[in-house]
PDB file of C-alpha atoms in Angstrom:
ATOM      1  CA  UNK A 216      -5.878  -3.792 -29.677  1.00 96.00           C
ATOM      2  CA  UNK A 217      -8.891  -4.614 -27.381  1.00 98.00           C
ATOM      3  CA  UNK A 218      -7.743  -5.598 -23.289  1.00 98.00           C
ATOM      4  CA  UNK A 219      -9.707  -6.656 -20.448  1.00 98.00           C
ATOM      5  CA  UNK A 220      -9.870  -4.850 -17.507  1.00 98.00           C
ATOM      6  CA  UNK A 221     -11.165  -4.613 -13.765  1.00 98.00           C
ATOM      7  CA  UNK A 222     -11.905  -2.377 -11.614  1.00 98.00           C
ATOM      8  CA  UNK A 223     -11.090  -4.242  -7.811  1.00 98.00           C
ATOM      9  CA  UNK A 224     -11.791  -1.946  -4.150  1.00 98.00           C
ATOM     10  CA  UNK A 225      -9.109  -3.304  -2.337  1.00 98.00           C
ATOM     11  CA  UNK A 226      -8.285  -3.366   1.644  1.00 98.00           C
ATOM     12  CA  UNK A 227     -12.216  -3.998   1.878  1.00 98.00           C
ATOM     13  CA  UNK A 228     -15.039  -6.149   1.584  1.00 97.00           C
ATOM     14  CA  UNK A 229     -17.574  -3.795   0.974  1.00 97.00           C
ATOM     15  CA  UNK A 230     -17.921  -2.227  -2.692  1.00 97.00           C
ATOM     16  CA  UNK A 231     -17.320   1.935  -3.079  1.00 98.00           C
ATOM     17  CA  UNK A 232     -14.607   1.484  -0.121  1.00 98.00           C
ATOM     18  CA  UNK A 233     -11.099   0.628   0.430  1.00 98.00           C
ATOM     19  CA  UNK A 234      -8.654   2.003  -2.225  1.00 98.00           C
ATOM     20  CA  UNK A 235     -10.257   1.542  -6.257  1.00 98.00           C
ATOM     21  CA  UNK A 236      -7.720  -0.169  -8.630  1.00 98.00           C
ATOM     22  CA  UNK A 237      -7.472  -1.070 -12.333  1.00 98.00           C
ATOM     23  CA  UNK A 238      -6.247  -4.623 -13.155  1.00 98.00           C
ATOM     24  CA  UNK A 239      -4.982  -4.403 -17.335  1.00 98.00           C
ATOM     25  CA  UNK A 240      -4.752  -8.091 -18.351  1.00 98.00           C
ATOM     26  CA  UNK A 241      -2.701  -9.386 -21.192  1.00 98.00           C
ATOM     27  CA  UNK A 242      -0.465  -6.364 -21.192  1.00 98.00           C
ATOM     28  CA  UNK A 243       2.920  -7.350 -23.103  1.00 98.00           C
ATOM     29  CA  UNK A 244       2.723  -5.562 -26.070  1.00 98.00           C
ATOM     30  CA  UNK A 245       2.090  -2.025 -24.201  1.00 98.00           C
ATOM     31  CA  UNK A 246       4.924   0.280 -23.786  1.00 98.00           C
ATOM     32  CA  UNK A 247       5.667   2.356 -21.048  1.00 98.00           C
ATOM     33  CA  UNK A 248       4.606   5.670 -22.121  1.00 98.00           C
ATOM     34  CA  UNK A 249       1.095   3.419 -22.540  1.00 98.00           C
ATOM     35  CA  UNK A 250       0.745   2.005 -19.245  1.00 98.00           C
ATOM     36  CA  UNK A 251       1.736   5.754 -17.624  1.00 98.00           C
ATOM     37  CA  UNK A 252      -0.817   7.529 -20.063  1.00 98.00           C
ATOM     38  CA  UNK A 253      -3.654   4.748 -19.238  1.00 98.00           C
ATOM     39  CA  UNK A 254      -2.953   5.208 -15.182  1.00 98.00           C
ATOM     40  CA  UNK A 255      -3.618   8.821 -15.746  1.00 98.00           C
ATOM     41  CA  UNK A 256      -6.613   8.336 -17.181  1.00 98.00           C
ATOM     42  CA  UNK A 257      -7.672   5.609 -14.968  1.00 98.00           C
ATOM     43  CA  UNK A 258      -6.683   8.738 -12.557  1.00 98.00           C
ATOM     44  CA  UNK A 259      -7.118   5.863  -9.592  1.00 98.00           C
ATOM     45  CA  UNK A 260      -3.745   5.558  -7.118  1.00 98.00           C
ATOM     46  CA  UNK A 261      -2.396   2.919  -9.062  1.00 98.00           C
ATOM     47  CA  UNK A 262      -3.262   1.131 -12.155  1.00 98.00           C
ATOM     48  CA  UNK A 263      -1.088  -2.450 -12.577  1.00 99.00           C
ATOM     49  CA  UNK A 264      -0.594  -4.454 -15.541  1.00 99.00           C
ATOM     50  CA  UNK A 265      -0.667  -8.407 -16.258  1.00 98.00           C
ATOM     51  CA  UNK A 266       1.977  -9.254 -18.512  1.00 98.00           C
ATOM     52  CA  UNK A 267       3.359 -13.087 -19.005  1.00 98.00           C
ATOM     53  CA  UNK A 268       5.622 -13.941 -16.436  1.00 98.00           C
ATOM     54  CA  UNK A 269       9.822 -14.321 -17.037  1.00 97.00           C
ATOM     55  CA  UNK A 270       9.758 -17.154 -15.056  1.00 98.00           C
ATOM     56  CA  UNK A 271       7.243 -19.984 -16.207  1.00 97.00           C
ATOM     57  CA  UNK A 272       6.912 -21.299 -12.668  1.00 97.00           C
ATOM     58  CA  UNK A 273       5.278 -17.613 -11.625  1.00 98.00           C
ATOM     59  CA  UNK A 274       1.708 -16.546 -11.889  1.00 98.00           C
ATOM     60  CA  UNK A 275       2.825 -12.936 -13.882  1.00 98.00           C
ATOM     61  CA  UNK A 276       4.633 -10.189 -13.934  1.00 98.00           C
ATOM     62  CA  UNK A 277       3.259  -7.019 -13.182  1.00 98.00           C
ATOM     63  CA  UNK A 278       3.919  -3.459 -13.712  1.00 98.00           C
ATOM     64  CA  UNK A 279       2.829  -0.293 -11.423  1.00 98.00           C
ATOM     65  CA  UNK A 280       1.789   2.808 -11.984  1.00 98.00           C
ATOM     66  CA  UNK A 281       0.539   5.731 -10.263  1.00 98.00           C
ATOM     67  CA  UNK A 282      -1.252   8.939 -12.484  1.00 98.00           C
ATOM     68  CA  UNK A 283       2.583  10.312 -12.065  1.00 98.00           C
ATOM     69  CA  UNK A 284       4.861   7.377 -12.018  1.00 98.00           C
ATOM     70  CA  UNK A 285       5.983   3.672 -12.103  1.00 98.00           C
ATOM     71  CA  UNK A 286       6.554   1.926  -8.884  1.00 98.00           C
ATOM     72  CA  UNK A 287       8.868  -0.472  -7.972  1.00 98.00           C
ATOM     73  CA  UNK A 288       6.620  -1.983  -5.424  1.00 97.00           C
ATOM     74  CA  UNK A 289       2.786  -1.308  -3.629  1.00 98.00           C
ATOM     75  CA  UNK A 290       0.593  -2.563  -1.537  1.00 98.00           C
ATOM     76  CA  UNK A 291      -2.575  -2.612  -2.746  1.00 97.00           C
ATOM     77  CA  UNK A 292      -2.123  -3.406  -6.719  1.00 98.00           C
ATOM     78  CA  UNK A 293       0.050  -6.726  -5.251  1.00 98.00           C
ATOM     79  CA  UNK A 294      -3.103  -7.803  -3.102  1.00 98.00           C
ATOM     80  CA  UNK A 295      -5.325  -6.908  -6.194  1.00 98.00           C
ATOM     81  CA  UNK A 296      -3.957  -8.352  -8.918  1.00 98.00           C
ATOM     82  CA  UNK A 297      -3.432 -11.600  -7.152  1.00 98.00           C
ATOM     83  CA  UNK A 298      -6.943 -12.002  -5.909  1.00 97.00           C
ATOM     84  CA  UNK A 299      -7.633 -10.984  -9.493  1.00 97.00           C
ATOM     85  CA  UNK A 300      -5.586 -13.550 -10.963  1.00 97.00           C
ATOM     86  CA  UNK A 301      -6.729 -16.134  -8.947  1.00 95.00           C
ATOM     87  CA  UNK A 302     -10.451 -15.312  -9.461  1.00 93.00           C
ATOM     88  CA  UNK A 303      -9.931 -15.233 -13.428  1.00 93.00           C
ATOM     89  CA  UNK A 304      -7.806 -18.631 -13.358  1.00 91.00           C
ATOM     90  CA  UNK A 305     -10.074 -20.437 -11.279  1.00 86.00           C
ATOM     91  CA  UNK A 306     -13.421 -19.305 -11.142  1.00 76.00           C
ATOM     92  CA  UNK A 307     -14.722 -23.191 -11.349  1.00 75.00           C
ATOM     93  CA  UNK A 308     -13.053 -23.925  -8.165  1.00 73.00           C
ATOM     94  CA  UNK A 309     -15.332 -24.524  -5.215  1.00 63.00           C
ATOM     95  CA  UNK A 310     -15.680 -21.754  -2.777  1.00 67.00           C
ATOM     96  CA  UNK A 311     -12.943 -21.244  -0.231  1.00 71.00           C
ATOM     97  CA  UNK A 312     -10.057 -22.450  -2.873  1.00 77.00           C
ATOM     98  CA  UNK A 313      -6.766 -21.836  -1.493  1.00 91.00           C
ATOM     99  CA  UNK A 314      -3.405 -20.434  -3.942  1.00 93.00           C
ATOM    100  CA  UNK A 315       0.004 -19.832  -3.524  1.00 96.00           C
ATOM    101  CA  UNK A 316       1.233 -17.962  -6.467  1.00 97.00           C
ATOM    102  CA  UNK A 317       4.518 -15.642  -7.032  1.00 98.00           C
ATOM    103  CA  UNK A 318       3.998 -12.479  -8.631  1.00 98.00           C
ATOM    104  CA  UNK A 319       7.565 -10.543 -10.448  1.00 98.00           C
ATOM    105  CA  UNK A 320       7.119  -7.079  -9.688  1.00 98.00           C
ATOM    106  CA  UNK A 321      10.038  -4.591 -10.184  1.00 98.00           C
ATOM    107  CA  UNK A 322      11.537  -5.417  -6.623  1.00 97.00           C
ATOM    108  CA  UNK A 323      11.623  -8.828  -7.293  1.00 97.00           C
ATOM    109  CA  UNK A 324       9.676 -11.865  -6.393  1.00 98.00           C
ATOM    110  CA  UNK A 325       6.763 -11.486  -4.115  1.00 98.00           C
ATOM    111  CA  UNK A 326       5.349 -14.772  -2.589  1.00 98.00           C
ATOM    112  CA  UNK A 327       1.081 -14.942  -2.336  1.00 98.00           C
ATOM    113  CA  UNK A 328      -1.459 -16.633  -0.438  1.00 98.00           C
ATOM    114  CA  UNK A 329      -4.687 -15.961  -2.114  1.00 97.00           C
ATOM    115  CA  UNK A 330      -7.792 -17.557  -0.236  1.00 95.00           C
ATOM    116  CA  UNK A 331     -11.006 -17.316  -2.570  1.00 93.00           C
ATOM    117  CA  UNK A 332     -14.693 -17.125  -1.917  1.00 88.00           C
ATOM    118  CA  UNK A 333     -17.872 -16.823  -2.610  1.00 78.00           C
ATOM    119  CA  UNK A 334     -19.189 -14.151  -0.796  1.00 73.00           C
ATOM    120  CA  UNK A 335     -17.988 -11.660  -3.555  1.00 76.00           C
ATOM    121  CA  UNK A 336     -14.365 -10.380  -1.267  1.00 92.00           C
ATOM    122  CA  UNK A 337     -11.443 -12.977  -1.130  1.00 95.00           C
ATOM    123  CA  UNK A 338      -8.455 -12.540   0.501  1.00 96.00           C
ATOM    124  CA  UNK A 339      -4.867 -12.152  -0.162  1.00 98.00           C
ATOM    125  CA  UNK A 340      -1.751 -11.664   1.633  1.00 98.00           C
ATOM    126  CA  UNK A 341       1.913 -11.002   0.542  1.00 98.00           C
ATOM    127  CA  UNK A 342       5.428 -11.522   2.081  1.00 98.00           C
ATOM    128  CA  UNK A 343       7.433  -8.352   1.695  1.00 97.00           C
ATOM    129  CA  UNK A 344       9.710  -8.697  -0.879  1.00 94.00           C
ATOM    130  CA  UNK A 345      12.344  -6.663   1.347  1.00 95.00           C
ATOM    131  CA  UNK A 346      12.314  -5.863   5.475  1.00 97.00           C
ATOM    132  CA  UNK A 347      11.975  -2.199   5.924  1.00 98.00           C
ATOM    133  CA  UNK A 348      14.976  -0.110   6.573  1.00 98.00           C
ATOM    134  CA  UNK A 349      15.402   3.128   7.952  1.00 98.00           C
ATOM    135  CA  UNK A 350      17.156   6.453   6.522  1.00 97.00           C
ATOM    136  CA  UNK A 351      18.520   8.971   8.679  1.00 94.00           C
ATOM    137  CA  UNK A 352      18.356  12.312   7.434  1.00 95.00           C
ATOM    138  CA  UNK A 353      17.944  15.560   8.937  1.00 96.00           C
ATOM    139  CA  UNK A 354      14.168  16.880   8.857  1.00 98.00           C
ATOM    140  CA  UNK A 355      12.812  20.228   9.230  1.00 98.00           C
ATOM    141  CA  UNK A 356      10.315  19.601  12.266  1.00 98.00           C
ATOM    142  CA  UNK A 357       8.762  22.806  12.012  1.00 98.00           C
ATOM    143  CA  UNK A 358       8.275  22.786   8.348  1.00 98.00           C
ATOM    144  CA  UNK A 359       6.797  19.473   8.302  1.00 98.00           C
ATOM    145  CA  UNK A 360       4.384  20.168  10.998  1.00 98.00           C
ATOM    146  CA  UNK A 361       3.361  23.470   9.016  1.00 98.00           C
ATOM    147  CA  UNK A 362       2.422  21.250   6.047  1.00 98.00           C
ATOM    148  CA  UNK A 363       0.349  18.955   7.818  1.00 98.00           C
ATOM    149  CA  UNK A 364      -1.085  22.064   9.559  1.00 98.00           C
ATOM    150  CA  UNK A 365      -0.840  20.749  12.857  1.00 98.00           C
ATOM    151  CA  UNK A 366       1.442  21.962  16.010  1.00 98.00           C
ATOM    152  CA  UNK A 367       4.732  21.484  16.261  1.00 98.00           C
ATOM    153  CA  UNK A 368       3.878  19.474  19.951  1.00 98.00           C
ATOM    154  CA  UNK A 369       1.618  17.034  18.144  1.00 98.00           C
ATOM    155  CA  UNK A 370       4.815  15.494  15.944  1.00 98.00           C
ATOM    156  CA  UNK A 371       5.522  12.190  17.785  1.00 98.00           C
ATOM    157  CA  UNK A 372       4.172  10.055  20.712  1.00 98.00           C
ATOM    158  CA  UNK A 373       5.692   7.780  23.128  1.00 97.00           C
ATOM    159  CA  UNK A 374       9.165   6.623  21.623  1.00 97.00           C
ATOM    160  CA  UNK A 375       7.747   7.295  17.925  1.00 98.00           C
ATOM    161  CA  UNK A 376       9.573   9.928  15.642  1.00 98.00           C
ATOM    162  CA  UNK A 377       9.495  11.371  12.473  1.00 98.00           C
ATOM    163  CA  UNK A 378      11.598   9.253   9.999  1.00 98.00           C
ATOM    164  CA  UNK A 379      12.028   7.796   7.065  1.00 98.00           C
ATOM    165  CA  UNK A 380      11.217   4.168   6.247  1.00 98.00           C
ATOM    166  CA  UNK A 381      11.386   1.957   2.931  1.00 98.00           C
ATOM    167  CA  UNK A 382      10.548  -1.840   2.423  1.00 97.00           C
ATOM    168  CA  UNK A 383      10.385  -1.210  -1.626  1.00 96.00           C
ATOM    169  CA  UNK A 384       9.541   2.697  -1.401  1.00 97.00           C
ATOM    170  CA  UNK A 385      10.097   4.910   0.798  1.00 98.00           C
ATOM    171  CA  UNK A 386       7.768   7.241   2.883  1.00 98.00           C
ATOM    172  CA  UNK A 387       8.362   9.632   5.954  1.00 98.00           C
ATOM    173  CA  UNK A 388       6.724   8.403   8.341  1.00 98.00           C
ATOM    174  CA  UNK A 389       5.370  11.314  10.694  1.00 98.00           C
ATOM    175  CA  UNK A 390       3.453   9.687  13.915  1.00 98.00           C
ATOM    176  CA  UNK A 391       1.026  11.829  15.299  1.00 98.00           C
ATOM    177  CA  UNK A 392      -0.257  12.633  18.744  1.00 97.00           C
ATOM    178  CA  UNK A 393      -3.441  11.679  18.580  1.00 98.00           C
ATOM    179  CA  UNK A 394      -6.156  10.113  16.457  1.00 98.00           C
ATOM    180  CA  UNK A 395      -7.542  14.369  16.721  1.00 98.00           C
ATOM    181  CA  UNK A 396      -4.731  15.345  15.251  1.00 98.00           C
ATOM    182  CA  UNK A 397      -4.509  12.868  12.508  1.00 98.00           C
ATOM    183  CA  UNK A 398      -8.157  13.934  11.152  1.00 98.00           C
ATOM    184  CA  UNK A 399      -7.109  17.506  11.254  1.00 98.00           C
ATOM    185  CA  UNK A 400      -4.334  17.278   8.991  1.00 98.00           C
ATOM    186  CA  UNK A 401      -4.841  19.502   6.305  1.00 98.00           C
ATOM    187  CA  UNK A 402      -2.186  19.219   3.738  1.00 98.00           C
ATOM    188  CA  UNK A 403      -0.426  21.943   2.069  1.00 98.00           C
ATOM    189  CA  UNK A 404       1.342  20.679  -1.325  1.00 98.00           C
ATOM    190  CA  UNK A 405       3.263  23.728  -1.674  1.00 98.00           C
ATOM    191  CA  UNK A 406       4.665  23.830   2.249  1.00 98.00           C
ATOM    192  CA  UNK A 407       5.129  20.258   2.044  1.00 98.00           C
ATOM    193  CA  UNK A 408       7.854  20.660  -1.282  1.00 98.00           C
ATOM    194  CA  UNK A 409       9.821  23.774   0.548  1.00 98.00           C
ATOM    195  CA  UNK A 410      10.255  21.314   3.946  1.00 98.00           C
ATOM    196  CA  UNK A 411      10.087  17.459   2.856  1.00 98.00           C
ATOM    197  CA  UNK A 412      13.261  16.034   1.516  1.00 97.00           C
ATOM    198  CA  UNK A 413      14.031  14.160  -0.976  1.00 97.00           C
ATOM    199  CA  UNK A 414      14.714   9.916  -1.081  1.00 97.00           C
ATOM    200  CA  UNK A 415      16.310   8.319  -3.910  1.00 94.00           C
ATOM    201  CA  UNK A 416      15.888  11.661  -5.719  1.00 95.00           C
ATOM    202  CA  UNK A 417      12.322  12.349  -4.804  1.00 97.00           C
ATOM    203  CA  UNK A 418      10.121  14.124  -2.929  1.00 98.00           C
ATOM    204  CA  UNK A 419       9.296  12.348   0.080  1.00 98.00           C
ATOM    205  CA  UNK A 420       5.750  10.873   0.585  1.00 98.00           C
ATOM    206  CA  UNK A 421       3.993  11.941   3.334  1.00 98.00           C
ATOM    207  CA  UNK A 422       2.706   9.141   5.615  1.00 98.00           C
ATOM    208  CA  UNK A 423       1.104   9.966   9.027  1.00 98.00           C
ATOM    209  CA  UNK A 424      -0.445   8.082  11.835  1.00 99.00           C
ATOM    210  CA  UNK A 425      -1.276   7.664  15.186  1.00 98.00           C
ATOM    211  CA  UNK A 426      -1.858   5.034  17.740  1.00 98.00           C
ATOM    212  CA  UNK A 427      -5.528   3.185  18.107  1.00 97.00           C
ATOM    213  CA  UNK A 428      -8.371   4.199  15.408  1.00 97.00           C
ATOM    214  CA  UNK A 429     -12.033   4.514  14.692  1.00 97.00           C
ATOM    215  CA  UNK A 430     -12.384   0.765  14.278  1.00 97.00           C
ATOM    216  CA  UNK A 431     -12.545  -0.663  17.957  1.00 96.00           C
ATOM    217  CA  UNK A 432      -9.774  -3.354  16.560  1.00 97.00           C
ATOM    218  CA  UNK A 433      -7.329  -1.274  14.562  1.00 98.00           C
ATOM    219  CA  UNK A 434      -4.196  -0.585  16.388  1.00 98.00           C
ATOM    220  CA  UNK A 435      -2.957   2.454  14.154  1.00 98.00           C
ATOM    221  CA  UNK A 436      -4.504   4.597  12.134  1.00 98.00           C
ATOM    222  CA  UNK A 437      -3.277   6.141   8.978  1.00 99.00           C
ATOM    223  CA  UNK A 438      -3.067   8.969   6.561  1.00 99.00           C
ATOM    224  CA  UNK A 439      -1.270   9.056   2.916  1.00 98.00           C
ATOM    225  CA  UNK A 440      -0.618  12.083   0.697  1.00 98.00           C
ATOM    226  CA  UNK A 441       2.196  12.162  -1.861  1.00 98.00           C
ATOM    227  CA  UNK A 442       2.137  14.679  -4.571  1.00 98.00           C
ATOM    228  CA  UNK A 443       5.571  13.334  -6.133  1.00 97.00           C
ATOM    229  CA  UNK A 444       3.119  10.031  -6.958  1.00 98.00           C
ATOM    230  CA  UNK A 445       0.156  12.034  -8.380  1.00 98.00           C
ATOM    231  CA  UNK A 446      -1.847  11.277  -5.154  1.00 98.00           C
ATOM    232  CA  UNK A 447      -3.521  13.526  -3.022  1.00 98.00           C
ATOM    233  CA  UNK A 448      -4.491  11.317  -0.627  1.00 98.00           C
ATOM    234  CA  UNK A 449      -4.605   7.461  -0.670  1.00 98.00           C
ATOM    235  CA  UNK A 450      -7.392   5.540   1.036  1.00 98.00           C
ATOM    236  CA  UNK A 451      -5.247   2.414   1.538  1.00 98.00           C
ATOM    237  CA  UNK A 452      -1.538   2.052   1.084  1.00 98.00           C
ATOM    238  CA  UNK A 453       0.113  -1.078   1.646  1.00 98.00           C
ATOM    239  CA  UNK A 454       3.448  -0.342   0.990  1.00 98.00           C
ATOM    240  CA  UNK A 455       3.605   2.395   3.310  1.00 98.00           C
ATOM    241  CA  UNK A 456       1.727  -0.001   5.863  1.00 98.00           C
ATOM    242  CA  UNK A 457       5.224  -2.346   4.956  1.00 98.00           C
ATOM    243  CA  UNK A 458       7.683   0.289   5.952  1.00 98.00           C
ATOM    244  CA  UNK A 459       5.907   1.351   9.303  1.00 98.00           C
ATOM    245  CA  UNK A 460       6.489  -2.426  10.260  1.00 98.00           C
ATOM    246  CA  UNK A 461      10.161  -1.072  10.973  1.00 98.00           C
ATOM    247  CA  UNK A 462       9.101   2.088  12.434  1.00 98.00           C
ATOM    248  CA  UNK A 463       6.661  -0.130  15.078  1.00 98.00           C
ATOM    249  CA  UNK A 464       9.459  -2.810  15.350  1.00 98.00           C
ATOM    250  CA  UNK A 465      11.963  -0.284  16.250  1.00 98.00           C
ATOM    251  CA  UNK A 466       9.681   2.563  18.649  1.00 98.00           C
ATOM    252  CA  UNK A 467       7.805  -0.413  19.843  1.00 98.00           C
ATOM    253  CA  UNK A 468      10.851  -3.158  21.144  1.00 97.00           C
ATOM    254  CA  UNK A 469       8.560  -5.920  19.760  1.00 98.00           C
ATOM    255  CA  UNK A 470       9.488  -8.854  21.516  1.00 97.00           C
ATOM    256  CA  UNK A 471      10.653 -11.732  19.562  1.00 98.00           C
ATOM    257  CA  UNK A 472       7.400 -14.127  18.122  1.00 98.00           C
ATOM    258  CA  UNK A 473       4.009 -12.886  16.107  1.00 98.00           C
ATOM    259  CA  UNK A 474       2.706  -9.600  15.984  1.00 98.00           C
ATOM    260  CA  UNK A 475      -0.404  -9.069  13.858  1.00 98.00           C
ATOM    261  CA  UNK A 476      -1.588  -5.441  13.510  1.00 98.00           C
ATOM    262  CA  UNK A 477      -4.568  -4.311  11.811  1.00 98.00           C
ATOM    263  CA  UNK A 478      -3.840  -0.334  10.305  1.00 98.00           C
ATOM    264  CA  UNK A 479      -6.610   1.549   9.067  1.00 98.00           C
ATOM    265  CA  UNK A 480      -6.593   4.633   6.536  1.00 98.00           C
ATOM    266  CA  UNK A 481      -8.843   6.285   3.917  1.00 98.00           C
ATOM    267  CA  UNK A 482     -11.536   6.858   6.961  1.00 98.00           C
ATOM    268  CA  UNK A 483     -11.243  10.614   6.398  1.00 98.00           C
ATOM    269  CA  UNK A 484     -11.926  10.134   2.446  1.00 98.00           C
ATOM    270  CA  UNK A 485     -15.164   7.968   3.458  1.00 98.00           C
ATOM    271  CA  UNK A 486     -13.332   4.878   2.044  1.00 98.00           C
ATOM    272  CA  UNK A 487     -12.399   3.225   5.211  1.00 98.00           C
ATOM    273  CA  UNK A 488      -9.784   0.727   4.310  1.00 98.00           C
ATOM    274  CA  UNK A 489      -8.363  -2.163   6.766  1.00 98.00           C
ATOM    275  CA  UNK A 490      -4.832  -3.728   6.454  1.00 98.00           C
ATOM    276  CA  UNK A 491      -3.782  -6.447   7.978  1.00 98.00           C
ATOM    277  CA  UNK A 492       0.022  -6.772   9.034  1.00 98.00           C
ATOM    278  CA  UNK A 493       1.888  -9.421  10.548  1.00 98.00           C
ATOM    279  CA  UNK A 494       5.625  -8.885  11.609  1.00 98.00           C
ATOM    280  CA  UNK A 495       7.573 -12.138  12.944  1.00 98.00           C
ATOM    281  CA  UNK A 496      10.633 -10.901  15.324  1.00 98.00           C
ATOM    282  CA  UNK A 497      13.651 -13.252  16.018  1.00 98.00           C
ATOM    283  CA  UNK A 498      16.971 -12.706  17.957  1.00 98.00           C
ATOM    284  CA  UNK A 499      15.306  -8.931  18.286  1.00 97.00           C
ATOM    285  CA  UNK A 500      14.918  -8.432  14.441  1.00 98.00           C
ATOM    286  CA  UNK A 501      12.579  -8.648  12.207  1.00 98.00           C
ATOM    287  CA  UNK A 502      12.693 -11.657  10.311  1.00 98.00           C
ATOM    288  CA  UNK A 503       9.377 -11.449   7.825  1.00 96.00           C
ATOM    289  CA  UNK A 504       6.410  -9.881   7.686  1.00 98.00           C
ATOM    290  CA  UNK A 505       3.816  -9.836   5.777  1.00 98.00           C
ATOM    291  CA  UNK A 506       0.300  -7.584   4.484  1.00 98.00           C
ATOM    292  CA  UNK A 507      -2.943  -8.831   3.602  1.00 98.00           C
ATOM    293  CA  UNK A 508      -6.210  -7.745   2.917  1.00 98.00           C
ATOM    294  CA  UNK A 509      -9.986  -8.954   1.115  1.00 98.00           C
ATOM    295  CA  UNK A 510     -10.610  -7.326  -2.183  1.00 98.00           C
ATOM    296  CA  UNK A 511     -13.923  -7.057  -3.843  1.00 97.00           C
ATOM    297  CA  UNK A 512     -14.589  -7.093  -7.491  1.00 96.00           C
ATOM    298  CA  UNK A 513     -16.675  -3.680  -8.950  1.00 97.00           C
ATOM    299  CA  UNK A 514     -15.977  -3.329 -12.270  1.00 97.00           C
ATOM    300  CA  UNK A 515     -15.192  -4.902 -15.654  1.00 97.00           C
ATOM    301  CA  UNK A 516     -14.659  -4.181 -19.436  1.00 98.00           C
ATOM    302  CA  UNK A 517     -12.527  -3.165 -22.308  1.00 98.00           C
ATOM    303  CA  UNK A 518      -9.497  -1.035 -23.534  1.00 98.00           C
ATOM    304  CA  UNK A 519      -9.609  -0.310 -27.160  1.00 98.00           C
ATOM    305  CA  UNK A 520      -6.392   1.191 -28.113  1.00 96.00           C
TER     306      UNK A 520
END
């Protein structure tokens, strides 16, 4: 069996940054113990797979996987395969070609804009399939701020706390200080299992941030590490970028109307990533939001297996 794949740098428009991730076209026929073994050896944060859609009216389904596990949901594969999708479908269409597509990914439908071009990045932004939601659980402040290897003092700012957020997966979110204390993190795998709990029966990813950033425009900056997923660190995550849009809604009182947000992450790994997120607020709730981002093609080729 020979398949097609691409190599896309996501959350960027520059090639060798953002967060690196395999596209596997034509996928139905590959089992699950395939697609885990091939994202392991792709070794990247996630590896997704194109397989025929369920529902003709769809653009495909797809399937995630990190080098450890299958995800129900992420960021960065959704924005990737759909710019993918869309440049493989349509690559006669004039510059600056405009889709909507649906994509079926394990937690459900997810709506996509997909704005092509010519200048080797297009664009694509998603709707989140679910609005983030918050679990209370009690956390271990001191063994928390031991993995990160920061002080206990620098956990929170303003009306931010530690706690746990899903809009698909979950992550604890742990705001931080300061931008200072964000790029001294230095994560300790082995403190981080004794004090993180566990979320739906796993350990809990580690997702850390701070107001403003390095970019004059980004209003948070970001920091991803989740050994339960087989990542160290992830330049870009989108999905985690998707829960903090409760965490900000919440800590922040955003005031009903448009909010757009730009996060960056993956500075500290030299892969400087930008996300863009945009969370509408009526009646004081959130009532969508979406994440978007340009995506650059780097790589392509074949699978013989």
């Amino acid at each position: 069996m020979v398949l097609r794949y691409m190599i896309y740098d996501v959350f960027t428009d520059t090639r060798l940054a953002g967060n690196p991730l395999a596209v596997v076209f034509g996928a139905d026929a590959l089992s699950d113990e395939t697609m885990q073994a091939l994202a392991g050896e792709m070794n990247l944060s996630e590896t997704v797979f194109i397989r025929t859609a369920q529902n003709p009216a769809h653009a495909a389904r797809l399937r995630i996987f990190t080098p450890a596990r299958e995800l129900p949901f992420a960021g960065h594969p959704t924005v990737g395969a759909a710019i993918a999708i869309s440049e493989l479908n349509h690559a006669d269409q004039h510059p600056d070609f405009d889709i909507v597509c649906v994509l079926e990914e394990n937690v459900g439908p997810v709506r996509c804009a997909v704005k092509l071009s010519d200048t080797g990045a297009s664009f694509a932004e998603f709707d989140l399939p679910r609005n983030p939601v918050r679990t209370d659980l009690n956390l271990d402040r001191q063994g928390l701020a031991d993995a990160l290897g920061v002080k206990l003092s620098d956990l929170g700012f303003e009306n931010h706390v530690p706690a746990i957020w899903s809009a698909g997966v979950p992550f604890l979110m742990l705001p931080l200080h300061n931008l200072a204390a964000v790029e001294g993190v230095e994560f300790d795998v082995t403190l981080w299992e004794k004090a993180a709990p566990l979320v739906e029966g796993r350990l809990a990813s580690a997702y850390v941030y701070c107001r403003g950033g390095v970019h004059h425009a980004a209003k948070f900056h970001a920091r991803m590490f989740s050994p339960d997923m087989g990542i160290a660190e992830d330049p870009a995550t989108g999905g985690a970028a998707a829960a903090l849009a409760g965490a900000i809604h919440q800590f922040d009182a955003l005031p009903d109307g448009l909010t757009p947000i730009l996060i960056e992450q993956g500075v500290e790994m030299g892969r400087p990533s930008f996300i863009h997120l945009h969370i509408d607020v009526k009646d004081g709730a959130i009532s969508k939001a979406r994440i978007g981002g340009q995506a650059v093609k780097l790589a392509s080729g074949e699978l013989h297996l």
